[in-house]
PDB file of C-alpha atoms and ligand atoms in Angstrom:
ATOM      1  CA  MET A 693      19.986  21.705  -0.489  1.00  0.00           C
ATOM      2  CA  SER A 694      19.955  17.925  -0.759  1.00  0.00           C
ATOM      3  CA  ASP A 695      16.724  16.253  -1.868  1.00  0.00           C
ATOM      4  CA  ASP A 696      17.186  13.575   0.768  1.00  0.00           C
ATOM      5  CA  ALA A 697      15.459  13.800   4.143  1.00  0.00           C
ATOM      6  CA  PRO A 698      17.667  12.701   7.069  1.00  0.00           C
ATOM      7  CA  ARG A 699      17.315   8.890   7.454  1.00  0.00           C
ATOM      8  CA  SER A 700      15.761   9.251  10.910  1.00  0.00           C
ATOM      9  CA  ARG A 701      12.930  11.282   9.367  1.00  0.00           C
ATOM     10  CA  VAL A 702      12.239   8.878   6.518  1.00  0.00           C
ATOM     11  CA  PRO A 703       8.954   6.987   7.042  1.00  0.00           C
ATOM     12  CA  GLY A 704       9.526   3.295   7.684  1.00  0.00           C
ATOM     13  CA  HIS A 705       6.250   2.360   6.041  1.00  0.00           C
ATOM     14  CA  ILE A 706       4.339   4.262   3.337  1.00  0.00           C
ATOM     15  CA  ALA A 707       0.820   3.301   2.232  1.00  0.00           C
ATOM     16  CA  VAL A 708      -0.606   4.680  -1.001  1.00  0.00           C
ATOM     17  CA  VAL A 709      -4.063   5.030  -2.534  1.00  0.00           C
ATOM     18  CA  MET A 710      -3.201   5.390  -6.211  1.00  0.00           C
ATOM     19  CA  ASP A 711      -6.166   7.478  -7.378  1.00  0.00           C
ATOM     20  CA  GLY A 712      -6.701   9.375 -10.619  1.00  0.00           C
ATOM     21  CA  ASN A 713      -5.916   6.879 -13.374  1.00  0.00           C
ATOM     22  CA  GLY A 714      -9.365   7.250 -14.911  1.00  0.00           C
ATOM     23  CA  ARG A 715      -9.261  11.057 -14.953  1.00  0.00           C
ATOM     24  CA  TRP A 716      -5.729  11.033 -16.385  1.00  0.00           C
ATOM     25  CA  ALA A 717      -6.976   8.873 -19.276  1.00  0.00           C
ATOM     26  CA  LYS A 718     -10.167  10.887 -19.788  1.00  0.00           C
ATOM     27  CA  ALA A 719      -8.180  14.107 -20.117  1.00  0.00           C
ATOM     28  CA  ARG A 720      -6.335  12.460 -23.021  1.00  0.00           C
ATOM     29  CA  LEU A 721      -9.508  10.972 -24.581  1.00  0.00           C
ATOM     30  CA  LEU A 722      -8.158   7.505 -23.805  1.00  0.00           C
ATOM     31  CA  PRO A 723      -9.969   4.514 -22.265  1.00  0.00           C
ATOM     32  CA  ARG A 724      -9.678   4.115 -18.467  1.00  0.00           C
ATOM     33  CA  SER A 725      -7.498   1.038 -18.980  1.00  0.00           C
ATOM     34  CA  ALA A 726      -4.845   3.308 -20.571  1.00  0.00           C
ATOM     35  CA  GLY A 727      -4.810   5.262 -17.301  1.00  0.00           C
ATOM     36  CA  HIS A 728      -4.195   2.078 -15.337  1.00  0.00           C
ATOM     37  CA  ARG A 729      -1.353   1.142 -17.699  1.00  0.00           C
ATOM     38  CA  ALA A 730       0.194   4.586 -17.161  1.00  0.00           C
ATOM     39  CA  GLY A 731      -0.308   4.014 -13.430  1.00  0.00           C
ATOM     40  CA  GLN A 732       1.960   1.019 -13.659  1.00  0.00           C
ATOM     41  CA  ARG A 733       4.852   3.296 -14.652  1.00  0.00           C
ATOM     42  CA  ALA A 734       4.211   5.354 -11.527  1.00  0.00           C
ATOM     43  CA  VAL A 735       4.368   2.146  -9.457  1.00  0.00           C
ATOM     44  CA  ARG A 736       7.863   1.530 -10.811  1.00  0.00           C
ATOM     45  CA  GLU A 737       8.840   5.145  -9.992  1.00  0.00           C
ATOM     46  CA  ILE A 738       7.654   4.959  -6.402  1.00  0.00           C
ATOM     47  CA  ILE A 739       9.421   1.637  -5.819  1.00  0.00           C
ATOM     48  CA  GLU A 740      12.667   3.152  -7.124  1.00  0.00           C
ATOM     49  CA  GLY A 741      12.081   6.206  -4.923  1.00  0.00           C
ATOM     50  CA  CYS A 742      11.487   4.068  -1.825  1.00  0.00           C
ATOM     51  CA  LEU A 743      14.711   2.131  -2.524  1.00  0.00           C
ATOM     52  CA  HIS A 744      16.551   5.433  -2.883  1.00  0.00           C
ATOM     53  CA  HIS A 745      15.231   6.913   0.368  1.00  0.00           C
ATOM     54  CA  GLY A 746      15.609   3.724   2.401  1.00  0.00           C
ATOM     55  CA  VAL A 747      11.892   3.166   3.089  1.00  0.00           C
ATOM     56  CA  GLN A 748      11.379  -0.339   4.522  1.00  0.00           C
ATOM     57  CA  SER A 749       7.770  -1.088   3.528  1.00  0.00           C
ATOM     58  CA  LEU A 750       5.486   0.224   0.807  1.00  0.00           C
ATOM     59  CA  THR A 751       1.839  -0.853   0.607  1.00  0.00           C
ATOM     60  CA  LEU A 752      -0.127  -0.096  -2.568  1.00  0.00           C
ATOM     61  CA  PHE A 753      -3.918  -0.235  -2.828  1.00  0.00           C
ATOM     62  CA  ALA A 754      -4.298  -1.879  -6.248  1.00  0.00           C
ATOM     63  CA  PHE A 755      -7.882  -3.151  -6.008  1.00  0.00           C
ATOM     64  CA  SER A 756     -10.350  -2.657  -3.187  1.00  0.00           C
ATOM     65  CA  SER A 757     -13.160  -5.000  -2.132  1.00  0.00           C
ATOM     66  CA  GLU A 758     -15.487  -2.294  -3.511  1.00  0.00           C
ATOM     67  CA  ASN A 759     -13.788  -2.133  -6.933  1.00  0.00           C
ATOM     68  CA  TRP A 760     -15.766  -5.237  -8.063  1.00  0.00           C
ATOM     69  CA  ARG A 761     -18.612  -2.727  -8.624  1.00  0.00           C
ATOM     70  CA  ARG A 762     -16.747  -1.294 -11.625  1.00  0.00           C
ATOM     71  CA  PRO A 763     -17.693  -2.248 -15.217  1.00  0.00           C
ATOM     72  CA  GLU A 764     -16.780  -5.861 -16.030  1.00  0.00           C
ATOM     73  CA  GLU A 765     -14.526  -4.680 -18.858  1.00  0.00           C
ATOM     74  CA  GLU A 766     -12.432  -2.469 -16.550  1.00  0.00           C
ATOM     75  CA  ILE A 767     -12.090  -5.255 -13.955  1.00  0.00           C
ATOM     76  CA  SER A 768     -10.791  -7.722 -16.571  1.00  0.00           C
ATOM     77  CA  ALA A 769      -8.374  -5.106 -17.923  1.00  0.00           C
ATOM     78  CA  LEU A 770      -7.023  -4.519 -14.410  1.00  0.00           C
ATOM     79  CA  MET A 771      -6.617  -8.250 -13.667  1.00  0.00           C
ATOM     80  CA  GLU A 772      -4.822  -8.683 -16.997  1.00  0.00           C
ATOM     81  CA  LEU A 773      -2.575  -5.740 -16.140  1.00  0.00           C
ATOM     82  CA  PHE A 774      -1.666  -7.223 -12.729  1.00  0.00           C
ATOM     83  CA  LEU A 775      -0.824 -10.520 -14.401  1.00  0.00           C
ATOM     84  CA  ARG A 776       1.406  -8.938 -17.037  1.00  0.00           C
ATOM     85  CA  ALA A 777       3.033  -6.574 -14.537  1.00  0.00           C
ATOM     86  CA  LEU A 778       3.958  -9.506 -12.318  1.00  0.00           C
ATOM     87  CA  ASP A 779       5.488 -11.428 -15.204  1.00  0.00           C
ATOM     88  CA  ARG A 780       7.394  -8.395 -16.427  1.00  0.00           C
ATOM     89  CA  GLU A 781       8.641  -6.937 -13.133  1.00  0.00           C
ATOM     90  CA  VAL A 782       9.382  -9.886 -10.881  1.00  0.00           C
ATOM     91  CA  GLU A 783      12.942 -10.418 -12.104  1.00  0.00           C
ATOM     92  CA  SER A 784      13.824  -6.749 -11.692  1.00  0.00           C
ATOM     93  CA  LEU A 785      12.322  -6.749  -8.185  1.00  0.00           C
ATOM     94  CA  ARG A 786      14.412  -9.794  -7.304  1.00  0.00           C
ATOM     95  CA  GLN A 787      17.574  -8.091  -8.548  1.00  0.00           C
ATOM     96  CA  HIS A 788      16.818  -4.945  -6.532  1.00  0.00           C
ATOM     97  CA  ASP A 789      16.354  -6.950  -3.298  1.00  0.00           C
ATOM     98  CA  VAL A 790      12.628  -6.175  -3.154  1.00  0.00           C
ATOM     99  CA  ARG A 791      10.271  -8.636  -1.440  1.00  0.00           C
ATOM    100  CA  LEU A 792       6.752  -8.774  -2.828  1.00  0.00           C
ATOM    101  CA  THR A 793       3.743  -9.749  -0.709  1.00  0.00           C
ATOM    102  CA  PHE A 794      -0.013  -9.583  -1.303  1.00  0.00           C
ATOM    103  CA  ILE A 795      -2.814  -8.823   1.129  1.00  0.00           C
ATOM    104  CA  GLY A 796      -6.576  -9.213   0.711  1.00  0.00           C
ATOM    105  CA  GLU A 797      -9.057 -11.954  -0.115  1.00  0.00           C
ATOM    106  CA  LEU A 798      -6.994 -13.504  -2.874  1.00  0.00           C
ATOM    107  CA  GLY A 799      -9.260 -16.583  -3.089  1.00  0.00           C
ATOM    108  CA  SER A 800     -11.692 -14.610  -5.282  1.00  0.00           C
ATOM    109  CA  LEU A 801      -9.049 -13.941  -7.967  1.00  0.00           C
ATOM    110  CA  ASN A 802      -8.751 -16.165 -11.024  1.00  0.00           C
ATOM    111  CA  SER A 803      -6.504 -19.191 -10.692  1.00  0.00           C
ATOM    112  CA  LEU A 804      -3.879 -18.001 -13.192  1.00  0.00           C
ATOM    113  CA  LEU A 805      -3.380 -14.731 -11.304  1.00  0.00           C
ATOM    114  CA  ARG A 806      -3.229 -16.598  -7.967  1.00  0.00           C
ATOM    115  CA  GLU A 807      -0.586 -18.905  -9.405  1.00  0.00           C
ATOM    116  CA  ARG A 808       1.542 -15.939 -10.627  1.00  0.00           C
ATOM    117  CA  ILE A 809       1.147 -14.207  -7.283  1.00  0.00           C
ATOM    118  CA  ALA A 810       2.384 -17.311  -5.455  1.00  0.00           C
ATOM    119  CA  ARG A 811       5.331 -17.542  -7.872  1.00  0.00           C
ATOM    120  CA  ALA A 812       6.332 -13.883  -7.425  1.00  0.00           C
ATOM    121  CA  VAL A 813       6.060 -14.163  -3.634  1.00  0.00           C
ATOM    122  CA  ALA A 814       8.255 -17.298  -3.653  1.00  0.00           C
ATOM    123  CA  ILE A 815      10.888 -15.765  -5.994  1.00  0.00           C
ATOM    124  CA  THR A 816      11.287 -12.624  -3.872  1.00  0.00           C
ATOM    125  CA  ALA A 817      10.748 -14.171  -0.413  1.00  0.00           C
ATOM    126  CA  GLY A 818      14.392 -13.877   0.664  1.00  0.00           C
ATOM    127  CA  ASN A 819      14.752 -10.179  -0.266  1.00  0.00           C
ATOM    128  CA  ARG A 820      15.318  -7.596   2.445  1.00  0.00           C
ATOM    129  CA  LYS A 821      15.905  -4.050   1.203  1.00  0.00           C
ATOM    130  CA  LEU A 822      12.257  -3.098   0.638  1.00  0.00           C
ATOM    131  CA  THR A 823       8.977  -4.961   1.090  1.00  0.00           C
ATOM    132  CA  VAL A 824       6.232  -4.031  -1.371  1.00  0.00           C
ATOM    133  CA  ASN A 825       2.777  -5.184  -0.318  1.00  0.00           C
ATOM    134  CA  ILE A 826       0.091  -5.162  -2.988  1.00  0.00           C
ATOM    135  CA  ALA A 827      -3.459  -4.948  -1.650  1.00  0.00           C
ATOM    136  CA  ILE A 828      -5.893  -6.728  -3.985  1.00  0.00           C
ATOM    137  CA  ASN A 829      -9.529  -7.342  -3.075  1.00  0.00           C
ATOM    138  CA  TYR A 830      -8.606  -5.757   0.241  1.00  0.00           C
ATOM    139  CA  GLY A 831     -10.686  -3.752   2.710  1.00  0.00           C
ATOM    140  CA  GLY A 832      -9.628  -2.475   6.138  1.00  0.00           C
ATOM    141  CA  GLN A 833     -12.909  -3.596   7.707  1.00  0.00           C
ATOM    142  CA  TRP A 834     -12.470  -7.071   6.211  1.00  0.00           C
ATOM    143  CA  ASP A 835      -8.955  -7.153   7.687  1.00  0.00           C
ATOM    144  CA  ILE A 836     -10.137  -6.359  11.230  1.00  0.00           C
ATOM    145  CA  THR A 837     -13.085  -8.755  10.840  1.00  0.00           C
ATOM    146  CA  GLN A 838     -10.871 -11.658   9.803  1.00  0.00           C
ATOM    147  CA  ALA A 839      -8.579 -10.900  12.757  1.00  0.00           C
ATOM    148  CA  ALA A 840     -11.609 -10.999  15.093  1.00  0.00           C
ATOM    149  CA  ARG A 841     -12.688 -14.309  13.594  1.00  0.00           C
ATOM    150  CA  GLU A 842      -9.202 -15.828  14.045  1.00  0.00           C
ATOM    151  CA  LEU A 843      -9.054 -14.592  17.633  1.00  0.00           C
ATOM    152  CA  ALA A 844     -12.483 -16.072  18.391  1.00  0.00           C
ATOM    153  CA  ALA A 845     -11.405 -19.393  16.876  1.00  0.00           C
ATOM    154  CA  ALA A 846      -8.262 -19.413  19.046  1.00  0.00           C
ATOM    155  CA  VAL A 847     -10.423 -18.776  22.129  1.00  0.00           C
ATOM    156  CA  GLN A 848     -12.819 -21.536  21.069  1.00  0.00           C
ATOM    157  CA  ARG A 849      -9.926 -24.001  20.730  1.00  0.00           C
ATOM    158  CA  GLY A 850      -8.867 -23.094  24.260  1.00  0.00           C
ATOM    159  CA  GLU A 851      -5.530 -21.621  23.059  1.00  0.00           C
ATOM    160  CA  LEU A 852      -6.288 -18.077  24.196  1.00  0.00           C
ATOM    161  CA  ALA A 853      -8.145 -16.523  27.146  1.00  0.00           C
ATOM    162  CA  VAL A 854     -10.474 -13.595  26.417  1.00  0.00           C
ATOM    163  CA  ALA A 855      -8.590 -11.566  29.042  1.00  0.00           C
ATOM    164  CA  ASP A 856      -5.375 -11.997  27.018  1.00  0.00           C
ATOM    165  CA  ILE A 857      -6.801 -10.198  23.976  1.00  0.00           C
ATOM    166  CA  ASP A 858      -5.011  -6.855  23.874  1.00  0.00           C
ATOM    167  CA  GLN A 859      -3.948  -4.468  21.096  1.00  0.00           C
ATOM    168  CA  ASN A 860      -0.761  -6.378  20.365  1.00  0.00           C
ATOM    169  CA  ARG A 861      -2.693  -9.609  20.002  1.00  0.00           C
ATOM    170  CA  VAL A 862      -5.229  -8.044  17.607  1.00  0.00           C
ATOM    171  CA  ALA A 863      -2.404  -6.458  15.602  1.00  0.00           C
ATOM    172  CA  GLY A 864      -0.788  -9.884  15.322  1.00  0.00           C
ATOM    173  CA  TYR A 865      -3.846 -11.231  13.504  1.00  0.00           C
ATOM    174  CA  CYS A 866      -4.197  -8.246  11.140  1.00  0.00           C
ATOM    175  CA  GLN A 867      -2.420  -8.222   7.780  1.00  0.00           C
ATOM    176  CA  LEU A 868       1.184  -6.929   7.692  1.00  0.00           C
ATOM    177  CA  SER A 869       1.767  -7.867  11.331  1.00  0.00           C
ATOM    178  CA  ASP A 870       5.420  -8.593  10.469  1.00  0.00           C
ATOM    179  CA  GLN A 871       5.985  -4.988   9.321  1.00  0.00           C
ATOM    180  CA  PRO A 872       6.159  -1.583  11.016  1.00  0.00           C
ATOM    181  CA  PRO A 873       2.864   0.330  11.325  1.00  0.00           C
ATOM    182  CA  VAL A 874       2.154   2.841   8.564  1.00  0.00           C
ATOM    183  CA  ASP A 875       3.985   6.142   9.157  1.00  0.00           C
ATOM    184  CA  LEU A 876       2.833   7.980   6.060  1.00  0.00           C
ATOM    185  CA  PHE A 877      -0.409   7.615   4.092  1.00  0.00           C
ATOM    186  CA  VAL A 878      -0.375   9.161   0.617  1.00  0.00           C
ATOM    187  CA  ARG A 879      -3.454   9.633  -1.539  1.00  0.00           C
ATOM    188  CA  THR A 880      -3.201  11.063  -5.037  1.00  0.00           C
ATOM    189  CA  GLY A 881      -6.034  12.396  -7.187  1.00  0.00           C
ATOM    190  CA  GLY A 882      -7.347  15.181  -4.964  1.00  0.00           C
ATOM    191  CA  GLU A 883      -9.834  13.250  -2.801  1.00  0.00           C
ATOM    192  CA  TYR A 884      -9.625  13.406   0.995  1.00  0.00           C
ATOM    193  CA  ARG A 885     -10.645   9.879   1.983  1.00  0.00           C
ATOM    194  CA  ILE A 886      -9.064   6.759   3.442  1.00  0.00           C
ATOM    195  CA  SER A 887     -11.455   4.508   1.473  1.00  0.00           C
ATOM    196  CA  ASN A 888     -11.340   1.523   3.827  1.00  0.00           C
ATOM    197  CA  PHE A 889      -7.576   1.054   3.396  1.00  0.00           C
ATOM    198  CA  LEU A 890      -5.358  -0.120   6.292  1.00  0.00           C
ATOM    199  CA  LEU A 891      -7.639   1.071   9.118  1.00  0.00           C
ATOM    200  CA  TRP A 892      -5.842  -0.703  11.960  1.00  0.00           C
ATOM    201  CA  GLN A 893      -2.294  -0.248  10.670  1.00  0.00           C
ATOM    202  CA  MET A 894      -2.795   3.499   9.977  1.00  0.00           C
ATOM    203  CA  ALA A 895      -3.903   4.455  13.480  1.00  0.00           C
ATOM    204  CA  TYR A 896      -1.024   6.949  13.900  1.00  0.00           C
ATOM    205  CA  ALA A 897      -0.134   7.584  10.261  1.00  0.00           C
ATOM    206  CA  GLU A 898       0.506  11.092   8.998  1.00  0.00           C
ATOM    207  CA  LEU A 899      -1.900  11.834   6.131  1.00  0.00           C
ATOM    208  CA  TYR A 900      -0.687  13.420   2.898  1.00  0.00           C
ATOM    209  CA  PHE A 901      -3.053  14.321   0.063  1.00  0.00           C
ATOM    210  CA  THR A 902      -2.030  15.622  -3.339  1.00  0.00           C
ATOM    211  CA  ASP A 903      -3.999  16.716  -6.412  1.00  0.00           C
ATOM    212  CA  THR A 904      -1.442  14.984  -8.661  1.00  0.00           C
ATOM    213  CA  LEU A 905      -3.126  12.169 -10.583  1.00  0.00           C
ATOM    214  CA  TRP A 906      -1.468   8.805  -9.957  1.00  0.00           C
ATOM    215  CA  PRO A 907       0.080   8.366 -13.458  1.00  0.00           C
ATOM    216  CA  ASP A 908       1.849  11.732 -12.978  1.00  0.00           C
ATOM    217  CA  PHE A 909       3.254  10.803  -9.547  1.00  0.00           C
ATOM    218  CA  ASN A 910       7.026  10.427  -9.851  1.00  0.00           C
ATOM    219  CA  GLN A 911      10.134  10.278  -7.670  1.00  0.00           C
ATOM    220  CA  ALA A 912      10.085  14.040  -7.136  1.00  0.00           C
ATOM    221  CA  SER A 913       6.481  13.763  -5.902  1.00  0.00           C
ATOM    222  CA  LEU A 914       7.550  11.055  -3.454  1.00  0.00           C
ATOM    223  CA  THR A 915      10.451  13.180  -2.207  1.00  0.00           C
ATOM    224  CA  GLN A 916       7.975  16.029  -1.627  1.00  0.00           C
ATOM    225  CA  ALA A 917       5.697  13.748   0.406  1.00  0.00           C
ATOM    226  CA  ILE A 918       8.636  12.472   2.476  1.00  0.00           C
ATOM    227  CA  HIS A 919       9.765  16.061   3.136  1.00  0.00           C
ATOM    228  CA  ALA A 920       6.266  17.008   4.278  1.00  0.00           C
ATOM    229  CA  TYR A 921       6.316  13.989   6.614  1.00  0.00           C
ATOM    230  CA  ALA A 922       9.779  14.883   7.945  1.00  0.00           C
ATOM    231  CA  ASN A 923       8.453  18.301   8.978  1.00  0.00           C
ATOM    232  CA  ARG A 924       5.467  16.976  10.908  1.00  0.00           C
ATOM    233  CA  GLU A 925       5.523  16.667  14.678  1.00  0.00           C
ATOM    234  CA  ARG A 926       4.288  13.214  15.679  1.00  0.00           C
ATOM    235  CA  ARG A 927       2.918  13.451  19.208  1.00  0.00           C
ATOM    236  CA  TYR A 928       1.146  10.115  19.822  1.00  0.00           C
ATOM    237  CA  GLY A 929      -1.161  11.854  22.325  1.00  0.00           C
ATOM    238  CA  ARG A 930       1.603  13.846  24.090  1.00  0.00           C
ATOM    239  CA  THR A 931       1.908  17.649  24.089  1.00  0.00           C
ATOM    240  CA  GLY A 932       4.445  19.499  21.949  1.00  0.00           C
ATOM    241  CA  GLU A 933       6.224  20.634  25.154  1.00  0.00           C
ATOM    242  CA  GLN A 934       6.600  17.057  26.397  1.00  0.00           C
ATOM    243  CA  LEU A 935       8.150  16.063  23.092  1.00  0.00           C
ATOM    244  CA  ALA A 936      10.602  18.981  23.223  1.00  0.00           C
ATOM    245  CA  HIS A 937      11.852  17.678  26.595  1.00  0.00           C
ATOM    246  CA  THR A 938      12.294  14.082  25.436  1.00  0.00           C
ATOM    247  CA  SER A 939      14.121  14.851  22.154  1.00  0.00           C
TER     248      SER A 939
HETATM  249  C1  FPP B1582      -7.747   4.220  -8.985  1.00  0.00           C
HETATM  250  O1  FPP B1582      -7.871   5.193  -9.996  1.00  0.00           O
HETATM  251  C2  FPP B1582      -6.849   3.143  -9.409  1.00  0.00           C
HETATM  252  C3  FPP B1582      -7.132   1.805  -9.368  1.00  0.00           C
HETATM  253  C4  FPP B1582      -8.414   1.274  -8.869  1.00  0.00           C
HETATM  254  C5  FPP B1582      -6.186   0.794  -9.878  1.00  0.00           C
HETATM  255  C6  FPP B1582      -4.734   0.960  -9.506  1.00  0.00           C
HETATM  256  C7  FPP B1582      -3.923   0.165 -10.433  1.00  0.00           C
HETATM  257  C8  FPP B1582      -2.741   0.546 -10.951  1.00  0.00           C
HETATM  258  C9  FPP B1582      -2.059   1.808 -10.590  1.00  0.00           C
HETATM  259  C10 FPP B1582      -2.116  -0.348 -11.958  1.00  0.00           C
HETATM  260  C11 FPP B1582      -0.790  -0.895 -11.605  1.00  0.00           C
HETATM  261  C12 FPP B1582      -0.734  -1.551 -10.302  1.00  0.00           C
HETATM  262  C13 FPP B1582       0.111  -2.557  -9.990  1.00  0.00           C
HETATM  263  C14 FPP B1582       0.197  -2.999  -8.579  1.00  0.00           C
HETATM  264  C15 FPP B1582       0.969  -3.237 -10.999  1.00  0.00           C
HETATM  265  P1  FPP B1582      -9.327   5.462 -10.600  1.00  0.00           P
HETATM  266  O2  FPP B1582      -9.549   4.498 -11.702  1.00  0.00           O
HETATM  267  O3  FPP B1582     -10.350   5.394  -9.509  1.00  0.00           O
HETATM  268  O4  FPP B1582      -9.184   6.922 -11.142  1.00  0.00           O
HETATM  269  P2  FPP B1582     -10.320   8.062 -11.195  1.00  0.00           P
HETATM  270  O5  FPP B1582     -10.642   8.429  -9.776  1.00  0.00           O
HETATM  271  O6  FPP B1582      -9.654   9.178 -11.933  1.00  0.00           O
HETATM  272  O7  FPP B1582     -11.486   7.487 -11.939  1.00  0.00           O
END
């Protein structure tokens, strides 16, 4: 049997909480930062897998608004890792027709990292095969709150009537409004939580949890997740019988 799910059953947008780096390192008596470095290899694997399967958008939770509570040393190691990963990978992403975008409150990041982010976004802006969104200093509640603030400002300026605020309008002010909603949410590391990730964009996502620690997640693991997704029945509030009649 082929490893490939039929194209129509491939999720258009996958969102991933990459959990388990710390435990992976601890099991090897290594510092947590070594787990994050190993996690970077898994990022490369999943990008290659998404290109292979024809996924359009991949969103990775690299650093949450809550991750600032971690030890100072781990935060600096992560920021350093992001910086080096950007420098190292941007050319390969460009060659593979991958567009890179970033979501979150980027203003709180150091200026060197912000500069590299802007550079990577500019270099890959014209790419079309796959969009990889990196969430840094991101929180789903922040996302919806900033959308509400923008909407209120538009109303205040007289550009929008309150009665015109509908779901499409709110979605338009949330992050990733130019991309399809999330079809498949993957969380590694054995926890069953959404952790304030893309709350609005995941409204109808299928949820997939695996005990695999993020550094061990590879292309075969992605194929498994896509297969699980392909076998789900997505009803969007309808009954199974109704769906059988429409398909
Ligand atoms: C969660 O594992 C992981 C993170 C907070 C960081 C994710 C970062 C990477 C995978 C590095 C590479 C990323 C990019 C975008 C280049 P954890 O530390 O909470 O693990 P634990 O639950 O085992 O402690």
